[in-house]
mmCIF file with all atom_site columns, C-alpha atoms in Angstrom:
data_model
loop_
_atom_site.group_PDB
_atom_site.id
_atom_site.type_symbol
_atom_site.label_atom_id
_atom_site.label_alt_id
_atom_site.label_comp_id
_atom_site.label_asym_id
_atom_site.label_entity_id
_atom_site.label_seq_id
_atom_site.pdbx_PDB_ins_code
_atom_site.Cartn_x
_atom_site.Cartn_y
_atom_site.Cartn_z
_atom_site.occupancy
_atom_site.B_iso_or_equiv
_atom_site.pdbx_formal_charge
_atom_site.auth_seq_id
_atom_site.auth_comp_id
_atom_site.auth_asym_id
_atom_site.auth_atom_id
_atom_site.pdbx_PDB_model_num
ATOM 1   C CA . UNK A 1 1   ? -202.976 134.855 26.925  1.00 94.00 ? 3   UNK A CA 1
ATOM 2   C CA . UNK A 1 2   ? -201.993 133.650 23.456  1.00 92.00 ? 4   UNK A CA 1
ATOM 3   C CA . UNK A 1 3   ? -202.338 130.116 22.123  1.00 87.00 ? 5   UNK A CA 1
ATOM 4   C CA . UNK A 1 4   ? -200.357 128.317 19.413  1.00 84.00 ? 6   UNK A CA 1
ATOM 5   C CA . UNK A 1 5   ? -202.534 127.291 16.465  1.00 84.00 ? 7   UNK A CA 1
ATOM 6   C CA . UNK A 1 6   ? -201.875 124.697 13.782  1.00 81.00 ? 8   UNK A CA 1
ATOM 7   C CA . UNK A 1 7   ? -201.740 126.876 10.690  1.00 77.00 ? 9   UNK A CA 1
ATOM 8   C CA . UNK A 1 8   ? -199.028 128.689 8.841   1.00 77.00 ? 10  UNK A CA 1
ATOM 9   C CA . UNK A 1 9   ? -201.199 130.224 6.112   1.00 77.00 ? 11  UNK A CA 1
ATOM 10  C CA . UNK A 1 10  ? -202.496 132.733 8.586   1.00 78.00 ? 12  UNK A CA 1
ATOM 11  C CA . UNK A 1 11  ? -202.785 135.996 6.676   1.00 84.00 ? 13  UNK A CA 1
ATOM 12  C CA . UNK A 1 12  ? -206.332 137.313 6.544   1.00 83.00 ? 14  UNK A CA 1
ATOM 13  C CA . UNK A 1 13  ? -207.876 138.548 4.412   1.00 87.00 ? 15  UNK A CA 1
ATOM 14  C CA . UNK A 1 14  ? -206.606 136.682 1.370   1.00 91.00 ? 16  UNK A CA 1
ATOM 15  C CA . UNK A 1 15  ? -208.070 137.952 -1.902  1.00 92.00 ? 17  UNK A CA 1
ATOM 16  C CA . UNK A 1 16  ? -210.314 135.696 -3.950  1.00 96.00 ? 18  UNK A CA 1
ATOM 17  C CA . UNK A 1 17  ? -208.964 136.133 -7.456  1.00 98.00 ? 19  UNK A CA 1
ATOM 18  C CA . UNK A 1 18  ? -210.370 134.632 -10.634 1.00 98.00 ? 20  UNK A CA 1
ATOM 19  C CA . UNK A 1 19  ? -207.539 133.907 -13.077 1.00 98.00 ? 21  UNK A CA 1
ATOM 20  C CA . UNK A 1 20  ? -208.880 133.535 -16.623 1.00 98.00 ? 22  UNK A CA 1
ATOM 21  C CA . UNK A 1 21  ? -207.084 132.213 -19.694 1.00 98.00 ? 23  UNK A CA 1
ATOM 22  C CA . UNK A 1 22  ? -207.841 130.631 -23.024 1.00 97.00 ? 24  UNK A CA 1
ATOM 23  C CA . UNK A 1 23  ? -207.197 126.922 -23.522 1.00 96.00 ? 25  UNK A CA 1
ATOM 24  C CA . UNK A 1 24  ? -205.367 125.687 -26.610 1.00 95.00 ? 26  UNK A CA 1
ATOM 25  C CA . UNK A 1 25  ? -208.734 125.195 -28.390 1.00 95.00 ? 27  UNK A CA 1
ATOM 26  C CA . UNK A 1 26  ? -209.860 128.761 -27.574 1.00 96.00 ? 28  UNK A CA 1
ATOM 27  C CA . UNK A 1 27  ? -212.294 127.770 -24.818 1.00 96.00 ? 29  UNK A CA 1
ATOM 28  C CA . UNK A 1 28  ? -212.208 129.624 -21.493 1.00 97.00 ? 30  UNK A CA 1
ATOM 29  C CA . UNK A 1 29  ? -210.497 128.333 -18.360 1.00 97.00 ? 31  UNK A CA 1
ATOM 30  C CA . UNK A 1 30  ? -210.770 129.996 -14.943 1.00 98.00 ? 32  UNK A CA 1
ATOM 31  C CA . UNK A 1 31  ? -209.230 129.151 -11.584 1.00 97.00 ? 33  UNK A CA 1
ATOM 32  C CA . UNK A 1 32  ? -209.708 130.514 -8.076  1.00 97.00 ? 34  UNK A CA 1
ATOM 33  C CA . UNK A 1 33  ? -206.441 131.736 -6.567  1.00 95.00 ? 35  UNK A CA 1
ATOM 34  C CA . UNK A 1 34  ? -206.254 133.185 -3.071  1.00 88.00 ? 36  UNK A CA 1
ATOM 35  C CA . UNK A 1 35  ? -202.471 133.418 -3.127  1.00 90.00 ? 37  UNK A CA 1
ATOM 36  C CA . UNK A 1 36  ? -201.907 136.504 -5.228  1.00 93.00 ? 38  UNK A CA 1
ATOM 37  C CA . UNK A 1 37  ? -201.093 140.166 -4.790  1.00 93.00 ? 39  UNK A CA 1
ATOM 38  C CA . UNK A 1 38  ? -199.519 143.207 -6.377  1.00 92.00 ? 40  UNK A CA 1
ATOM 39  C CA . UNK A 1 39  ? -195.751 142.869 -6.810  1.00 93.00 ? 41  UNK A CA 1
ATOM 40  C CA . UNK A 1 40  ? -195.234 146.445 -7.972  1.00 94.00 ? 42  UNK A CA 1
ATOM 41  C CA . UNK A 1 41  ? -197.594 149.212 -9.068  1.00 93.00 ? 43  UNK A CA 1
ATOM 42  C CA . UNK A 1 42  ? -198.244 147.572 -12.426 1.00 96.00 ? 44  UNK A CA 1
ATOM 43  C CA . UNK A 1 43  ? -197.306 143.955 -11.715 1.00 97.00 ? 45  UNK A CA 1
ATOM 44  C CA . UNK A 1 44  ? -199.142 141.045 -10.129 1.00 97.00 ? 46  UNK A CA 1
ATOM 45  C CA . UNK A 1 45  ? -197.730 137.831 -8.723  1.00 96.00 ? 47  UNK A CA 1
ATOM 46  C CA . UNK A 1 46  ? -199.729 134.641 -8.322  1.00 96.00 ? 48  UNK A CA 1
ATOM 47  C CA . UNK A 1 47  ? -198.399 131.702 -6.330  1.00 93.00 ? 49  UNK A CA 1
ATOM 48  C CA . UNK A 1 48  ? -199.471 128.925 -8.701  1.00 92.00 ? 50  UNK A CA 1
ATOM 49  C CA . UNK A 1 49  ? -197.902 125.524 -9.327  1.00 89.00 ? 51  UNK A CA 1
ATOM 50  C CA . UNK A 1 50  ? -196.955 124.562 -12.874 1.00 88.00 ? 52  UNK A CA 1
ATOM 51  C CA . UNK A 1 51  ? -199.364 121.624 -12.697 1.00 90.00 ? 53  UNK A CA 1
ATOM 52  C CA . UNK A 1 52  ? -202.339 124.005 -13.022 1.00 92.00 ? 54  UNK A CA 1
ATOM 53  C CA . UNK A 1 53  ? -203.986 124.122 -16.438 1.00 94.00 ? 55  UNK A CA 1
ATOM 54  C CA . UNK A 1 54  ? -204.092 127.902 -15.971 1.00 96.00 ? 56  UNK A CA 1
ATOM 55  C CA . UNK A 1 55  ? -200.286 128.140 -15.732 1.00 96.00 ? 57  UNK A CA 1
ATOM 56  C CA . UNK A 1 56  ? -199.887 126.078 -18.902 1.00 96.00 ? 58  UNK A CA 1
ATOM 57  C CA . UNK A 1 57  ? -202.338 128.407 -20.655 1.00 97.00 ? 59  UNK A CA 1
ATOM 58  C CA . UNK A 1 58  ? -200.585 131.535 -19.364 1.00 98.00 ? 60  UNK A CA 1
ATOM 59  C CA . UNK A 1 59  ? -197.243 130.302 -20.671 1.00 97.00 ? 61  UNK A CA 1
ATOM 60  C CA . UNK A 1 60  ? -198.771 129.339 -24.017 1.00 97.00 ? 62  UNK A CA 1
ATOM 61  C CA . UNK A 1 61  ? -200.798 132.538 -24.578 1.00 97.00 ? 63  UNK A CA 1
ATOM 62  C CA . UNK A 1 62  ? -198.526 134.965 -22.684 1.00 98.00 ? 64  UNK A CA 1
ATOM 63  C CA . UNK A 1 63  ? -201.599 136.535 -21.097 1.00 98.00 ? 65  UNK A CA 1
ATOM 64  C CA . UNK A 1 64  ? -204.238 136.234 -18.381 1.00 98.00 ? 66  UNK A CA 1
ATOM 65  C CA . UNK A 1 65  ? -206.830 138.279 -16.562 1.00 98.00 ? 67  UNK A CA 1
ATOM 66  C CA . UNK A 1 66  ? -207.321 138.703 -12.824 1.00 98.00 ? 68  UNK A CA 1
ATOM 67  C CA . UNK A 1 67  ? -210.856 139.440 -11.634 1.00 98.00 ? 69  UNK A CA 1
ATOM 68  C CA . UNK A 1 68  ? -211.964 140.215 -8.090  1.00 96.00 ? 70  UNK A CA 1
ATOM 69  C CA . UNK A 1 69  ? -214.606 137.751 -6.936  1.00 97.00 ? 71  UNK A CA 1
ATOM 70  C CA . UNK A 1 70  ? -217.783 139.170 -5.418  1.00 97.00 ? 72  UNK A CA 1
ATOM 71  C CA . UNK A 1 71  ? -220.589 138.069 -3.102  1.00 96.00 ? 73  UNK A CA 1
ATOM 72  C CA . UNK A 1 72  ? -223.046 137.619 -5.971  1.00 97.00 ? 74  UNK A CA 1
ATOM 73  C CA . UNK A 1 73  ? -220.840 134.878 -7.450  1.00 98.00 ? 75  UNK A CA 1
ATOM 74  C CA . UNK A 1 74  ? -219.486 132.971 -4.441  1.00 97.00 ? 76  UNK A CA 1
ATOM 75  C CA . UNK A 1 75  ? -220.753 129.634 -5.797  1.00 97.00 ? 77  UNK A CA 1
ATOM 76  C CA . UNK A 1 76  ? -219.089 130.125 -9.171  1.00 98.00 ? 78  UNK A CA 1
ATOM 77  C CA . UNK A 1 77  ? -215.875 131.422 -7.603  1.00 97.00 ? 79  UNK A CA 1
ATOM 78  C CA . UNK A 1 78  ? -215.650 128.407 -5.306  1.00 97.00 ? 80  UNK A CA 1
ATOM 79  C CA . UNK A 1 79  ? -216.454 126.054 -8.205  1.00 97.00 ? 81  UNK A CA 1
ATOM 80  C CA . UNK A 1 80  ? -213.462 127.431 -10.105 1.00 97.00 ? 82  UNK A CA 1
ATOM 81  C CA . UNK A 1 81  ? -211.333 126.431 -7.110  1.00 95.00 ? 83  UNK A CA 1
ATOM 82  C CA . UNK A 1 82  ? -212.633 122.912 -6.584  1.00 95.00 ? 84  UNK A CA 1
ATOM 83  C CA . UNK A 1 83  ? -212.781 121.728 -10.208 1.00 95.00 ? 85  UNK A CA 1
ATOM 84  C CA . UNK A 1 84  ? -209.591 121.406 -12.242 1.00 92.00 ? 86  UNK A CA 1
ATOM 85  C CA . UNK A 1 85  ? -209.334 122.465 -15.870 1.00 90.00 ? 87  UNK A CA 1
ATOM 86  C CA . UNK A 1 86  ? -206.977 119.506 -16.299 1.00 91.00 ? 88  UNK A CA 1
ATOM 87  C CA . UNK A 1 87  ? -209.894 117.124 -15.647 1.00 92.00 ? 89  UNK A CA 1
ATOM 88  C CA . UNK A 1 88  ? -212.979 119.061 -16.785 1.00 91.00 ? 90  UNK A CA 1
ATOM 89  C CA . UNK A 1 89  ? -212.811 120.349 -20.343 1.00 83.00 ? 91  UNK A CA 1
ATOM 90  C CA . UNK A 1 90  ? -215.976 122.474 -20.191 1.00 89.00 ? 92  UNK A CA 1
ATOM 91  C CA . UNK A 1 91  ? -215.394 123.795 -16.690 1.00 93.00 ? 93  UNK A CA 1
ATOM 92  C CA . UNK A 1 92  ? -216.223 127.418 -17.523 1.00 96.00 ? 94  UNK A CA 1
ATOM 93  C CA . UNK A 1 93  ? -219.367 126.578 -19.502 1.00 95.00 ? 95  UNK A CA 1
ATOM 94  C CA . UNK A 1 94  ? -220.821 124.795 -16.477 1.00 94.00 ? 96  UNK A CA 1
ATOM 95  C CA . UNK A 1 95  ? -220.570 128.012 -14.432 1.00 96.00 ? 97  UNK A CA 1
ATOM 96  C CA . UNK A 1 96  ? -223.152 129.839 -16.555 1.00 96.00 ? 98  UNK A CA 1
ATOM 97  C CA . UNK A 1 97  ? -220.962 132.967 -16.625 1.00 98.00 ? 99  UNK A CA 1
ATOM 98  C CA . UNK A 1 98  ? -219.981 134.836 -19.788 1.00 98.00 ? 100 UNK A CA 1
ATOM 99  C CA . UNK A 1 99  ? -216.840 136.444 -21.152 1.00 98.00 ? 101 UNK A CA 1
ATOM 100 C CA . UNK A 1 100 ? -215.650 139.135 -23.504 1.00 98.00 ? 102 UNK A CA 1
ATOM 101 C CA . UNK A 1 101 ? -212.319 138.927 -25.300 1.00 98.00 ? 103 UNK A CA 1
ATOM 102 C CA . UNK A 1 102 ? -209.845 141.491 -23.947 1.00 98.00 ? 104 UNK A CA 1
ATOM 103 C CA . UNK A 1 103 ? -208.850 144.177 -26.424 1.00 97.00 ? 105 UNK A CA 1
ATOM 104 C CA . UNK A 1 104 ? -205.398 144.377 -24.784 1.00 98.00 ? 106 UNK A CA 1
ATOM 105 C CA . UNK A 1 105 ? -204.233 140.805 -24.106 1.00 98.00 ? 107 UNK A CA 1
ATOM 106 C CA . UNK A 1 106 ? -205.040 137.294 -25.374 1.00 98.00 ? 108 UNK A CA 1
ATOM 107 C CA . UNK A 1 107 ? -207.296 136.419 -22.452 1.00 98.00 ? 109 UNK A CA 1
ATOM 108 C CA . UNK A 1 108 ? -210.989 136.559 -21.497 1.00 98.00 ? 110 UNK A CA 1
ATOM 109 C CA . UNK A 1 109 ? -212.692 139.067 -19.228 1.00 98.00 ? 111 UNK A CA 1
ATOM 110 C CA . UNK A 1 110 ? -215.404 137.491 -17.082 1.00 98.00 ? 112 UNK A CA 1
ATOM 111 C CA . UNK A 1 111 ? -218.351 139.845 -17.502 1.00 98.00 ? 113 UNK A CA 1
ATOM 112 C CA . UNK A 1 112 ? -220.038 139.117 -14.185 1.00 98.00 ? 114 UNK A CA 1
ATOM 113 C CA . UNK A 1 113 ? -217.072 140.017 -11.945 1.00 98.00 ? 115 UNK A CA 1
ATOM 114 C CA . UNK A 1 114 ? -216.938 143.813 -11.443 1.00 97.00 ? 116 UNK A CA 1
ATOM 115 C CA . UNK A 1 115 ? -213.159 144.427 -11.520 1.00 97.00 ? 117 UNK A CA 1
ATOM 116 C CA . UNK A 1 116 ? -210.641 142.966 -13.944 1.00 98.00 ? 118 UNK A CA 1
ATOM 117 C CA . UNK A 1 117 ? -206.917 143.448 -14.561 1.00 98.00 ? 119 UNK A CA 1
ATOM 118 C CA . UNK A 1 118 ? -205.674 142.426 -18.001 1.00 98.00 ? 120 UNK A CA 1
ATOM 119 C CA . UNK A 1 119 ? -202.127 141.112 -17.784 1.00 98.00 ? 121 UNK A CA 1
ATOM 120 C CA . UNK A 1 120 ? -199.203 140.258 -20.033 1.00 98.00 ? 122 UNK A CA 1
ATOM 121 C CA . UNK A 1 121 ? -197.162 137.300 -18.805 1.00 98.00 ? 123 UNK A CA 1
ATOM 122 C CA . UNK A 1 122 ? -193.652 138.360 -17.757 1.00 97.00 ? 124 UNK A CA 1
ATOM 123 C CA . UNK A 1 123 ? -192.180 135.172 -16.327 1.00 95.00 ? 125 UNK A CA 1
ATOM 124 C CA . UNK A 1 124 ? -192.660 132.106 -14.218 1.00 95.00 ? 126 UNK A CA 1
ATOM 125 C CA . UNK A 1 125 ? -190.346 131.863 -11.245 1.00 92.00 ? 127 UNK A CA 1
ATOM 126 C CA . UNK A 1 126 ? -189.720 128.588 -9.510  1.00 87.00 ? 128 UNK A CA 1
ATOM 127 C CA . UNK A 1 127 ? -187.396 128.502 -6.583  1.00 79.00 ? 129 UNK A CA 1
ATOM 128 C CA . UNK A 1 128 ? -186.663 127.276 -3.127  1.00 78.00 ? 130 UNK A CA 1
ATOM 129 C CA . UNK A 1 129 ? -189.223 129.648 -1.588  1.00 73.00 ? 131 UNK A CA 1
ATOM 130 C CA . UNK A 1 130 ? -192.137 129.098 -3.917  1.00 73.00 ? 132 UNK A CA 1
ATOM 131 C CA . UNK A 1 131 ? -193.299 129.585 -7.421  1.00 79.00 ? 133 UNK A CA 1
ATOM 132 C CA . UNK A 1 132 ? -195.233 132.180 -9.208  1.00 91.00 ? 134 UNK A CA 1
ATOM 133 C CA . UNK A 1 133 ? -196.631 133.742 -12.310 1.00 96.00 ? 135 UNK A CA 1
ATOM 134 C CA . UNK A 1 134 ? -195.613 137.362 -12.726 1.00 97.00 ? 136 UNK A CA 1
ATOM 135 C CA . UNK A 1 135 ? -197.619 139.574 -15.026 1.00 98.00 ? 137 UNK A CA 1
ATOM 136 C CA . UNK A 1 136 ? -197.700 143.206 -16.070 1.00 98.00 ? 138 UNK A CA 1
ATOM 137 C CA . UNK A 1 137 ? -201.087 144.892 -15.769 1.00 98.00 ? 139 UNK A CA 1
ATOM 138 C CA . UNK A 1 138 ? -201.735 146.609 -19.109 1.00 98.00 ? 140 UNK A CA 1
ATOM 139 C CA . UNK A 1 139 ? -205.349 147.600 -18.488 1.00 98.00 ? 141 UNK A CA 1
ATOM 140 C CA . UNK A 1 140 ? -207.908 147.532 -15.693 1.00 97.00 ? 142 UNK A CA 1
ATOM 141 C CA . UNK A 1 141 ? -211.655 147.677 -16.191 1.00 97.00 ? 143 UNK A CA 1
ATOM 142 C CA . UNK A 1 142 ? -214.525 148.219 -13.779 1.00 97.00 ? 144 UNK A CA 1
ATOM 143 C CA . UNK A 1 143 ? -218.213 147.708 -14.353 1.00 97.00 ? 145 UNK A CA 1
ATOM 144 C CA . UNK A 1 144 ? -220.036 151.047 -14.196 1.00 97.00 ? 146 UNK A CA 1
ATOM 145 C CA . UNK A 1 145 ? -222.218 149.641 -11.389 1.00 97.00 ? 147 UNK A CA 1
ATOM 146 C CA . UNK A 1 146 ? -219.250 149.816 -8.992  1.00 96.00 ? 148 UNK A CA 1
ATOM 147 C CA . UNK A 1 147 ? -218.077 153.283 -9.965  1.00 96.00 ? 149 UNK A CA 1
ATOM 148 C CA . UNK A 1 148 ? -218.559 156.564 -8.148  1.00 96.00 ? 150 UNK A CA 1
ATOM 149 C CA . UNK A 1 149 ? -217.612 159.078 -10.806 1.00 96.00 ? 151 UNK A CA 1
ATOM 150 C CA . UNK A 1 150 ? -214.144 158.118 -12.035 1.00 95.00 ? 152 UNK A CA 1
ATOM 151 C CA . UNK A 1 151 ? -213.272 156.008 -8.976  1.00 95.00 ? 153 UNK A CA 1
ATOM 152 C CA . UNK A 1 152 ? -214.144 152.479 -7.911  1.00 95.00 ? 154 UNK A CA 1
ATOM 153 C CA . UNK A 1 153 ? -216.364 152.376 -4.830  1.00 94.00 ? 155 UNK A CA 1
ATOM 154 C CA . UNK A 1 154 ? -215.180 149.202 -3.088  1.00 92.00 ? 156 UNK A CA 1
ATOM 155 C CA . UNK A 1 155 ? -218.419 149.001 -1.074  1.00 92.00 ? 157 UNK A CA 1
ATOM 156 C CA . UNK A 1 156 ? -220.272 148.497 -4.362  1.00 95.00 ? 158 UNK A CA 1
ATOM 157 C CA . UNK A 1 157 ? -217.844 145.783 -5.491  1.00 95.00 ? 159 UNK A CA 1
ATOM 158 C CA . UNK A 1 158 ? -218.842 143.456 -2.622  1.00 95.00 ? 160 UNK A CA 1
ATOM 159 C CA . UNK A 1 159 ? -215.470 141.737 -2.901  1.00 96.00 ? 161 UNK A CA 1
ATOM 160 C CA . UNK A 1 160 ? -214.949 138.516 -1.004  1.00 96.00 ? 162 UNK A CA 1
ATOM 161 C CA . UNK A 1 161 ? -211.913 137.378 0.963   1.00 95.00 ? 163 UNK A CA 1
ATOM 162 C CA . UNK A 1 162 ? -210.782 133.864 1.831   1.00 94.00 ? 164 UNK A CA 1
ATOM 163 C CA . UNK A 1 163 ? -210.363 132.896 5.497   1.00 92.00 ? 165 UNK A CA 1
ATOM 164 C CA . UNK A 1 164 ? -207.550 130.311 5.777   1.00 89.00 ? 166 UNK A CA 1
ATOM 165 C CA . UNK A 1 165 ? -208.452 129.530 9.393   1.00 89.00 ? 167 UNK A CA 1
ATOM 166 C CA . UNK A 1 166 ? -211.933 128.107 8.745   1.00 89.00 ? 168 UNK A CA 1
ATOM 167 C CA . UNK A 1 167 ? -212.006 127.980 4.911   1.00 91.00 ? 169 UNK A CA 1
ATOM 168 C CA . UNK A 1 168 ? -214.795 130.520 4.721   1.00 94.00 ? 170 UNK A CA 1
ATOM 169 C CA . UNK A 1 169 ? -215.494 133.449 2.419   1.00 96.00 ? 171 UNK A CA 1
ATOM 170 C CA . UNK A 1 170 ? -216.197 136.891 3.869   1.00 95.00 ? 172 UNK A CA 1
ATOM 171 C CA . UNK A 1 171 ? -217.551 140.078 2.348   1.00 95.00 ? 173 UNK A CA 1
ATOM 172 C CA . UNK A 1 172 ? -215.093 142.978 2.324   1.00 91.00 ? 174 UNK A CA 1
ATOM 173 C CA . UNK A 1 173 ? -216.999 146.238 2.322   1.00 83.00 ? 175 UNK A CA 1
ATOM 174 C CA . UNK A 1 174 ? -217.019 148.592 5.300   1.00 85.00 ? 176 UNK A CA 1
ATOM 175 C CA . UNK A 1 175 ? -214.614 151.544 5.259   1.00 85.00 ? 177 UNK A CA 1
ATOM 176 C CA . UNK A 1 176 ? -213.136 152.082 8.711   1.00 90.00 ? 178 UNK A CA 1
ATOM 177 C CA . UNK A 1 177 ? -210.469 154.711 8.151   1.00 94.00 ? 179 UNK A CA 1
ATOM 178 C CA . UNK A 1 178 ? -208.496 156.987 5.861   1.00 94.00 ? 180 UNK A CA 1
ATOM 179 C CA . UNK A 1 179 ? -205.161 155.594 4.667   1.00 94.00 ? 181 UNK A CA 1
ATOM 180 C CA . UNK A 1 180 ? -202.167 157.917 4.982   1.00 94.00 ? 182 UNK A CA 1
ATOM 181 C CA . UNK A 1 181 ? -204.230 160.312 7.126   1.00 94.00 ? 183 UNK A CA 1
ATOM 182 C CA . UNK A 1 182 ? -205.523 158.653 10.292  1.00 95.00 ? 184 UNK A CA 1
ATOM 183 C CA . UNK A 1 183 ? -202.037 157.788 11.517  1.00 95.00 ? 185 UNK A CA 1
ATOM 184 C CA . UNK A 1 184 ? -200.996 161.404 11.344  1.00 93.00 ? 186 UNK A CA 1
ATOM 185 C CA . UNK A 1 185 ? -203.023 161.997 14.516  1.00 94.00 ? 187 UNK A CA 1
ATOM 186 C CA . UNK A 1 186 ? -200.226 160.274 16.451  1.00 94.00 ? 188 UNK A CA 1
ATOM 187 C CA . UNK A 1 187 ? -197.455 162.391 14.931  1.00 92.00 ? 189 UNK A CA 1
#
């Protein structure tokens, strides 16, 4: 038997993405965004309201980075979601994390998060069905600690996902199948 539940944001897992930008004074700003995904092979879309400091920075600098949050930095990742850059000028400094300036876009790479996409801002769409920052991925980096040869080993990333049902974070790690192969058994 099925039961109606009182939530509409019911897709799980939702990625925990760290969106990093530079403020107008050159300091680093980061926000936690669970509402983001790939739009096309080399494009990301983030459902972010224009009131976010991050969106203002993206529009001003025409760039941002998207890092995948991991289990080792759950506290910092959550902090970036509960504290606004509009109200806390030194928000990033308080996290204790560090950055490196991207060589490809005008945005910071957070050193402690193992995967990072460097993005050029394409446009901000605002419409009846939502809003969003669209960016073109111009480069992706991975820390060597999460690599297996030339490929990322997602089990080493220890990525976290957001649970909209209970507002929890969960580790995403165990491989349970082979995409584009397992289904062929039913053909």
